[in-house]
Amino acid sequence: TCALPISAMVVDPNDRSGNTVYLGTIGGLYKTTNGGRTVHNITEGKVPREAVGAIAVDPHNPKLLYLGTGVSIFTLSDDAAGTGVYVSRNGGKTWTRPKANTHGYGTNAVTVDPSNGDVFVGTTYGLWRSTDRGHSFQRVKLPHHAPYGLGNWVPSIAINPFNPREVTVDVGFAF
C-alpha cells in the first residue's frame, strides 16, 4: 500500500483500460496495474532521491518512463530536494540518470511530445528538453518580455496536439 501523499500521478496512455497508473510521492514512485487495488514501489533502492515531483510515460512505448525528482510545491516548506531526471527503459525495473541532466531544486512537470518523443521538463530552474528520448537534457532559453523577466519556475507544460511545434509553459517566480 501507499500511505504517503501523492505529489504526481499519470495514467499509462498505452493501457486502454486505464488501470495502469504511476503515483509519485516523497517516498518513491508507485505503480498499480489494477486501478489502485494494489500498488508497489518501483524505485525503492533504485533511485538515490526518491521524492517524485513529476512523471511521464512515453505514449508510444509503455516501458519508457521519465521520473523527475524533487517536490517543490511550496517553495522549500515541506518540500524535498531532487537530483534531476531518471529514465527507465524497461518499465521501472532499472533507472539511469543522464549525465547532461536538468537542474533545479524540484521537478514540477514532465511532458513527452507524442509526435517526435521529445521530452520537456519544468523545474524550479527553468525549462529543459531532451531530443534523444532522455539520454541528455539541455536548458531551453525562454523569452523575457516582462520588465523584470519571466522568472524561472516552470510548473506546467502543454503541447498543442494539433501543432506539436507549439509548446506552452507556465513561467513565474516562486514566493
GROMACS .gro file of C-alpha atoms in nm:
model
  175
    1THR     CA    1   0.000   0.000   0.000
    2CYS     CA    2   0.095   0.365  -0.038
    3ALA     CA    3   0.022   0.577   0.270
    4LEU     CA    4   0.219   0.882   0.153
    5PRO     CA    5   0.057   1.192   0.000
    6ILE     CA    6   0.068   1.182  -0.380
    7SER     CA    7   0.268   1.460  -0.546
    8ALA     CA    8   0.233   1.342  -0.908
    9MET     CA    9   0.017   1.096  -1.097
   10VAL     CA   10  -0.008   0.972  -1.456
   11VAL     CA   11  -0.223   0.710  -1.622
   12ASP     CA   12  -0.029   0.499  -1.871
   13PRO     CA   13  -0.161   0.623  -2.209
   14ASN     CA   14  -0.085   0.281  -2.358
   15ASP     CA   15  -0.329   0.098  -2.125
   16ARG     CA   16  -0.677   0.131  -2.277
   17SER     CA   17  -0.837   0.006  -1.954
   18GLY     CA   18  -0.687   0.297  -1.757
   19ASN     CA   19  -0.583   0.059  -1.480
   20THR     CA   20  -0.207   0.119  -1.505
   21VAL     CA   21  -0.125   0.429  -1.301
   22TYR     CA   22   0.200   0.569  -1.165
   23LEU     CA   23   0.183   0.757  -0.833
   24GLY     CA   24   0.469   0.982  -0.729
   25THR     CA   25   0.527   1.052  -0.360
   26ILE     CA   26   0.803   1.191  -0.143
   27GLY     CA   27   0.880   0.823  -0.070
   28GLY     CA   28   0.914   0.697  -0.427
   29LEU     CA   29   0.725   0.601  -0.741
   30TYR     CA   30   0.443   0.353  -0.701
   31LYS     CA   31   0.267   0.157  -0.974
   32THR     CA   32  -0.071  -0.011  -0.997
   33THR     CA   33  -0.196  -0.226  -1.282
   34ASN     CA   34  -0.538  -0.293  -1.134
   35GLY     CA   35  -0.681   0.054  -1.084
   36GLY     CA   36  -0.536   0.105  -0.737
   37ARG     CA   37  -0.646  -0.212  -0.559
   38THR     CA   38  -0.277  -0.289  -0.506
   39VAL     CA   39   0.030  -0.066  -0.552
   40HIS     CA   40   0.402  -0.128  -0.521
   41ASN     CA   41   0.708   0.095  -0.506
   42ILE     CA   42   0.917   0.061  -0.824
   43THR     CA   43   1.202   0.294  -0.724
   44GLU     CA   44   1.289   0.173  -0.375
   45GLY     CA   45   1.664   0.112  -0.363
   46LYS     CA   46   1.699   0.205  -0.733
   47VAL     CA   47   1.691   0.587  -0.723
   48PRO     CA   48   1.901   0.771  -0.462
   49ARG     CA   49   1.649   1.053  -0.410
   50GLU     CA   50   1.301   0.909  -0.406
   51ALA     CA   51   1.097   1.230  -0.380
   52VAL     CA   52   0.895   1.239  -0.703
   53GLY     CA   53   0.778   1.575  -0.838
   54ALA     CA   54   0.662   1.467  -1.185
   55ILE     CA   55   0.639   1.159  -1.405
   56ALA     CA   56   0.564   1.075  -1.767
   57VAL     CA   57   0.515   0.766  -1.978
   58ASP     CA   58   0.614   0.773  -2.345
   59PRO     CA   59   0.283   0.749  -2.536
   60HIS     CA   60   0.437   0.509  -2.790
   61ASN     CA   61   0.643   0.294  -2.554
   62PRO     CA   62   0.495   0.197  -2.214
   63LYS     CA   63   0.835   0.078  -2.090
   64LEU     CA   64   0.993   0.425  -2.134
   65LEU     CA   65   0.935   0.621  -1.812
   66TYR     CA   66   1.060   0.963  -1.705
   67LEU     CA   67   1.089   1.040  -1.334
   68GLY     CA   68   1.150   1.398  -1.221
   69THR     CA   69   1.285   1.410  -0.867
   70GLY     CA   70   1.228   1.682  -0.611
   71VAL     CA   71   0.896   1.811  -0.485
   72SER     CA   72   0.875   2.189  -0.500
   73ILE     CA   73   0.515   2.276  -0.429
   74PHE     CA   74   0.554   2.529  -0.151
   75THR     CA   75   0.898   2.680  -0.221
   76LEU     CA   76   1.101   2.500   0.041
   77SER     CA   77   0.835   2.436   0.307
   78ASP     CA   78   0.761   2.064   0.335
   79ASP     CA   79   0.937   2.008   0.005
   80ALA     CA   80   1.210   1.759  -0.084
   81ALA     CA   81   1.514   1.839  -0.297
   82GLY     CA   82   1.572   1.637  -0.610
   83THR     CA   83   1.865   1.529  -0.823
   84GLY     CA   84   1.721   1.572  -1.172
   85VAL     CA   85   1.554   1.328  -1.406
   86TYR     CA   86   1.587   0.949  -1.410
   87VAL     CA   87   1.488   0.733  -1.706
   88SER     CA   88   1.371   0.374  -1.718
   89ARG     CA   89   1.365   0.191  -2.049
   90ASN     CA   90   1.226  -0.131  -1.902
   91GLY     CA   91   0.910  -0.027  -1.719
   92GLY     CA   92   1.079   0.070  -1.392
   93LYS     CA   93   1.299  -0.233  -1.334
   94THR     CA   94   1.613  -0.020  -1.359
   95TRP     CA   95   1.675   0.356  -1.370
   96THR     CA   96   1.956   0.567  -1.512
   97ARG     CA   97   2.041   0.932  -1.457
   98PRO     CA   98   2.154   1.110  -1.774
   99LYS     CA   99   2.492   1.281  -1.738
  100ALA     CA  100   2.361   1.600  -1.905
  101ASN     CA  101   2.064   1.645  -1.673
  102THR     CA  102   1.818   1.907  -1.558
  103HIS     CA  103   1.890   2.150  -1.275
  104GLY     CA  104   1.666   2.283  -1.004
  105TYR     CA  105   1.551   2.218  -0.653
  106GLY     CA  106   1.248   2.027  -0.776
  107THR     CA  107   1.082   1.893  -1.088
  108ASN     CA  108   0.733   2.030  -1.149
  109ALA     CA  109   0.631   1.882  -1.485
  110VAL     CA  110   0.743   1.622  -1.739
  111THR     CA  111   0.574   1.604  -2.080
  112VAL     CA  112   0.652   1.381  -2.378
  113ASP     CA  113   0.576   1.514  -2.727
  114PRO     CA  114   0.373   1.235  -2.891
  115SER     CA  115   0.478   1.344  -3.241
  116ASN     CA  116   0.854   1.301  -3.201
  117GLY     CA  117   0.933   1.173  -2.849
  118ASP     CA  118   1.098   1.495  -2.729
  119VAL     CA  119   1.078   1.531  -2.352
  120PHE     CA  120   1.014   1.865  -2.180
  121VAL     CA  121   1.085   1.910  -1.808
  122GLY     CA  122   0.981   2.206  -1.596
  123THR     CA  123   1.187   2.270  -1.285
  124THR     CA  124   1.247   2.544  -1.031
  125TYR     CA  125   1.532   2.648  -1.259
  126GLY     CA  126   1.360   2.669  -1.597
  127LEU     CA  127   1.259   2.455  -1.891
  128TRP     CA  128   1.467   2.159  -2.013
  129ARG     CA  129   1.440   1.950  -2.329
  130SER     CA  130   1.566   1.613  -2.446
  131THR     CA  131   1.565   1.538  -2.818
  132ASP     CA  132   1.716   1.191  -2.769
  133ARG     CA  133   1.450   1.025  -2.552
  134GLY     CA  134   1.609   1.112  -2.220
  135HIS     CA  135   1.973   1.035  -2.288
  136SER     CA  136   2.057   1.405  -2.228
  137PHE     CA  137   1.882   1.732  -2.141
  138GLN     CA  138   1.957   2.090  -2.238
  139ARG     CA  139   1.813   2.408  -2.095
  140VAL     CA  140   1.565   2.593  -2.317
  141LYS     CA  141   1.613   2.967  -2.325
  142LEU     CA  142   1.280   3.138  -2.255
  143PRO     CA  143   1.191   3.486  -2.382
  144HIS     CA  144   1.188   3.774  -2.136
  145HIS     CA  145   0.904   4.005  -2.236
  146ALA     CA  146   0.815   4.136  -1.893
  147PRO     CA  147   1.007   4.428  -1.738
  148TYR     CA  148   1.155   4.201  -1.473
  149GLY     CA  149   1.179   3.886  -1.686
  150LEU     CA  150   0.955   3.586  -1.668
  151GLY     CA  151   1.125   3.414  -1.379
  152ASN     CA  152   1.250   3.060  -1.384
  153TRP     CA  153   0.988   2.846  -1.211
  154VAL     CA  154   0.810   2.623  -1.469
  155PRO     CA  155   0.516   2.444  -1.301
  156SER     CA  156   0.333   2.319  -1.612
  157ILE     CA  157   0.389   2.238  -1.979
  158ALA     CA  158   0.134   2.182  -2.257
  159ILE     CA  159   0.195   2.067  -2.614
  160ASN     CA  160  -0.067   2.164  -2.873
  161PRO     CA  161  -0.199   1.830  -3.011
  162PHE     CA  162  -0.281   1.994  -3.345
  163ASN     CA  163   0.056   2.170  -3.375
  164PRO     CA  164   0.327   1.986  -3.175
  165ARG     CA  165   0.577   2.263  -3.254
  166GLU     CA  166   0.372   2.484  -3.020
  167VAL     CA  167   0.475   2.427  -2.659
  168THR     CA  168   0.320   2.644  -2.388
  169VAL     CA  169   0.480   2.674  -2.047
  170ASP     CA  170   0.364   2.842  -1.729
  171VAL     CA  171   0.655   3.052  -1.603
  172GLY     CA  172   0.691   3.264  -1.293
  173PHE     CA  173   0.871   3.344  -0.975
  174ALA     CA  174   0.845   3.143  -0.656
  175PHE     CA  175   0.748   3.335  -0.344
   0.00000   0.00000   0.00000
